[in-house]
Each structure stands twice: as structure tokens, then as C-alpha cells.
Short mmCIF file of C-alpha atoms in Angstrom, two decimals:
data_model
loop_
_atom_site.label_atom_id
_atom_site.label_comp_id
_atom_site.label_asym_id
_atom_site.label_seq_id
_atom_site.Cartn_x
_atom_site.Cartn_y
_atom_site.Cartn_z
CA GLU A 1 -2.97 14.82 12.79
CA MET A 2 -4.45 17.07 10.63
CA ARG A 3 -4.72 15.82 6.91
CA ARG A 4 -5.26 17.75 4.10
CA VAL A 5 -7.85 15.27 2.22
CA ASN A 6 -10.46 13.09 3.92
CA ARG A 7 -9.98 9.40 3.89
CA LEU A 8 -12.30 6.58 2.96
CA ARG A 9 -12.05 3.83 5.33
CA LEU A 10 -12.54 0.55 3.59
CA THR A 11 -11.15 -2.79 3.03
CA LEU A 12 -10.30 -3.05 -0.87
CA PRO A 13 -7.95 -5.87 -2.46
CA VAL A 14 -4.64 -4.79 -3.99
CA LYS A 15 -1.93 -6.45 -5.90
CA VAL A 16 1.49 -4.80 -4.88
CA ARG A 17 4.54 -5.29 -6.56
CA GLY A 18 8.27 -3.65 -5.27
CA VAL A 19 11.57 -4.55 -3.90
CA ASN A 20 11.65 -5.88 -0.16
CA ILE A 21 13.98 -4.81 2.57
CA ILE A 22 16.41 -7.60 1.46
CA GLY A 23 16.50 -6.55 -2.25
CA LYS A 24 14.27 -9.15 -3.56
CA ARG A 25 11.48 -8.28 -5.96
CA PHE A 26 7.82 -9.63 -4.80
CA SER A 27 4.21 -9.60 -5.89
CA GLU A 28 1.68 -10.04 -3.10
CA ASN A 29 -2.13 -9.90 -2.57
CA ALA A 30 -2.41 -7.33 0.17
CA PHE A 31 -5.51 -5.19 1.48
CA ILE A 32 -6.03 -1.42 1.50
CA LYS A 33 -7.36 -0.06 4.81
CA ASP A 34 -7.85 3.57 3.95
CA ILE A 35 -7.57 5.69 0.73
CA SER A 36 -7.48 9.18 -0.37
CA SER A 37 -6.86 11.19 -3.51
CA GLY A 38 -3.30 11.33 -2.31
CA GLY A 39 -2.39 8.25 -0.97
CA ALA A 40 -3.58 4.84 0.92
CA TYR A 41 -2.73 2.80 4.10
CA LEU A 42 -2.17 -0.74 3.32
CA TYR A 43 -1.82 -3.88 5.24
CA MET A 44 0.66 -6.12 3.73
CA LYS A 45 3.10 -9.23 4.58
CA ASN A 46 6.49 -7.96 2.58
CA GLN A 47 8.54 -5.58 4.55
CA VAL A 48 9.51 -2.58 2.66
CA SER A 49 11.78 0.44 3.06
CA ALA A 50 10.57 4.15 3.48
CA ASP A 51 10.85 5.82 0.15
CA ALA A 52 10.55 2.50 -1.89
CA GLY A 53 8.62 2.47 -5.30
CA LEU A 54 5.71 0.50 -5.23
CA ARG A 55 3.31 -0.52 -8.08
CA MET A 56 -0.45 -1.14 -7.06
CA MET A 57 -3.29 -2.95 -9.03
CA ILE A 58 -6.51 -1.80 -6.95
CA ASP A 59 -9.22 -4.64 -6.66
CA PRO A 60 -7.41 -6.55 -9.41
CA ASP A 61 -10.32 -8.78 -10.01
CA VAL A 62 -12.67 -6.17 -11.06
CA SER A 63 -10.43 -3.68 -12.55
CA SER A 64 -7.15 -2.59 -14.12
CA LEU A 65 -6.40 0.62 -12.03
CA ASN A 66 -2.98 0.79 -11.78
CA ILE A 67 -0.92 3.21 -9.63
CA LYS A 68 2.30 4.21 -8.60
CA ALA A 69 3.44 4.77 -5.09
CA ARG A 70 5.96 5.48 -2.78
CA VAL A 71 6.44 4.39 0.82
CA VAL A 72 6.15 7.15 3.19
CA ARG A 73 5.14 5.16 6.48
CA ILE A 74 5.79 1.88 7.96
CA GLU A 75 4.32 0.49 11.10
CA LYS A 76 4.42 -3.09 12.70
CA GLU A 77 0.93 -4.70 12.40
CA GLY A 78 0.14 -7.96 13.56
CA ASN A 79 2.08 -10.56 11.56
CA GLY A 80 2.29 -8.04 8.74
CA ASN A 81 2.95 -4.33 8.02
CA GLY A 82 0.96 -1.22 7.98
CA VAL A 83 2.24 0.84 5.35
CA GLY A 84 1.19 4.37 4.09
CA VAL A 85 2.16 5.45 0.58
CA ALA A 86 1.81 8.50 -1.45
CA PHE A 87 0.58 8.16 -5.17
CA ILE A 88 2.89 9.40 -7.46
#
């Protein structure tokens, strides 16, 4: 798959807040697996729907970088979910 921007592969903690597939609000500690200027790929436990809005605090112990994102891809990954998001 060709991407318009380069992605940086890394593991970075992220606090994710949103609404899961059963409509319940959640806040969880997750991990970014790769990131670019336009989005990221996360590993998280909660199941979310495509097009769901998320709020992310990247590296919450070190910074206060808060980002709004929209779910664009979901994949089952081990005991959790791989979630592709676009920053908005």
C-alpha cells in the first residue's frame, strides 16, 4: 500500500478516551505502534467502531500533547485491536 507520508515505527504510550462499540465511555492506556503527521496505528483493548472519534494524549507521563482522531481501520490483533486513526 502506498502512503502519502512516511510513518515512523516506534512504541509510544498513549492514553485513549472514547466510546466503545456498546456505547460505553472508556479511558485506557494503549500503545502507538507507528505514527505519521496524518495519523497513527494503535494497539488497544477496547473495541471501537469505524468512524468513531477518539481523544489521545501521547506519552501522558512526559507531555500534554492532546490529539483528536477518527478511526479509519480496525484489525483484531492478539488479545486486543489494531486501530488505525486519522488525526483531525
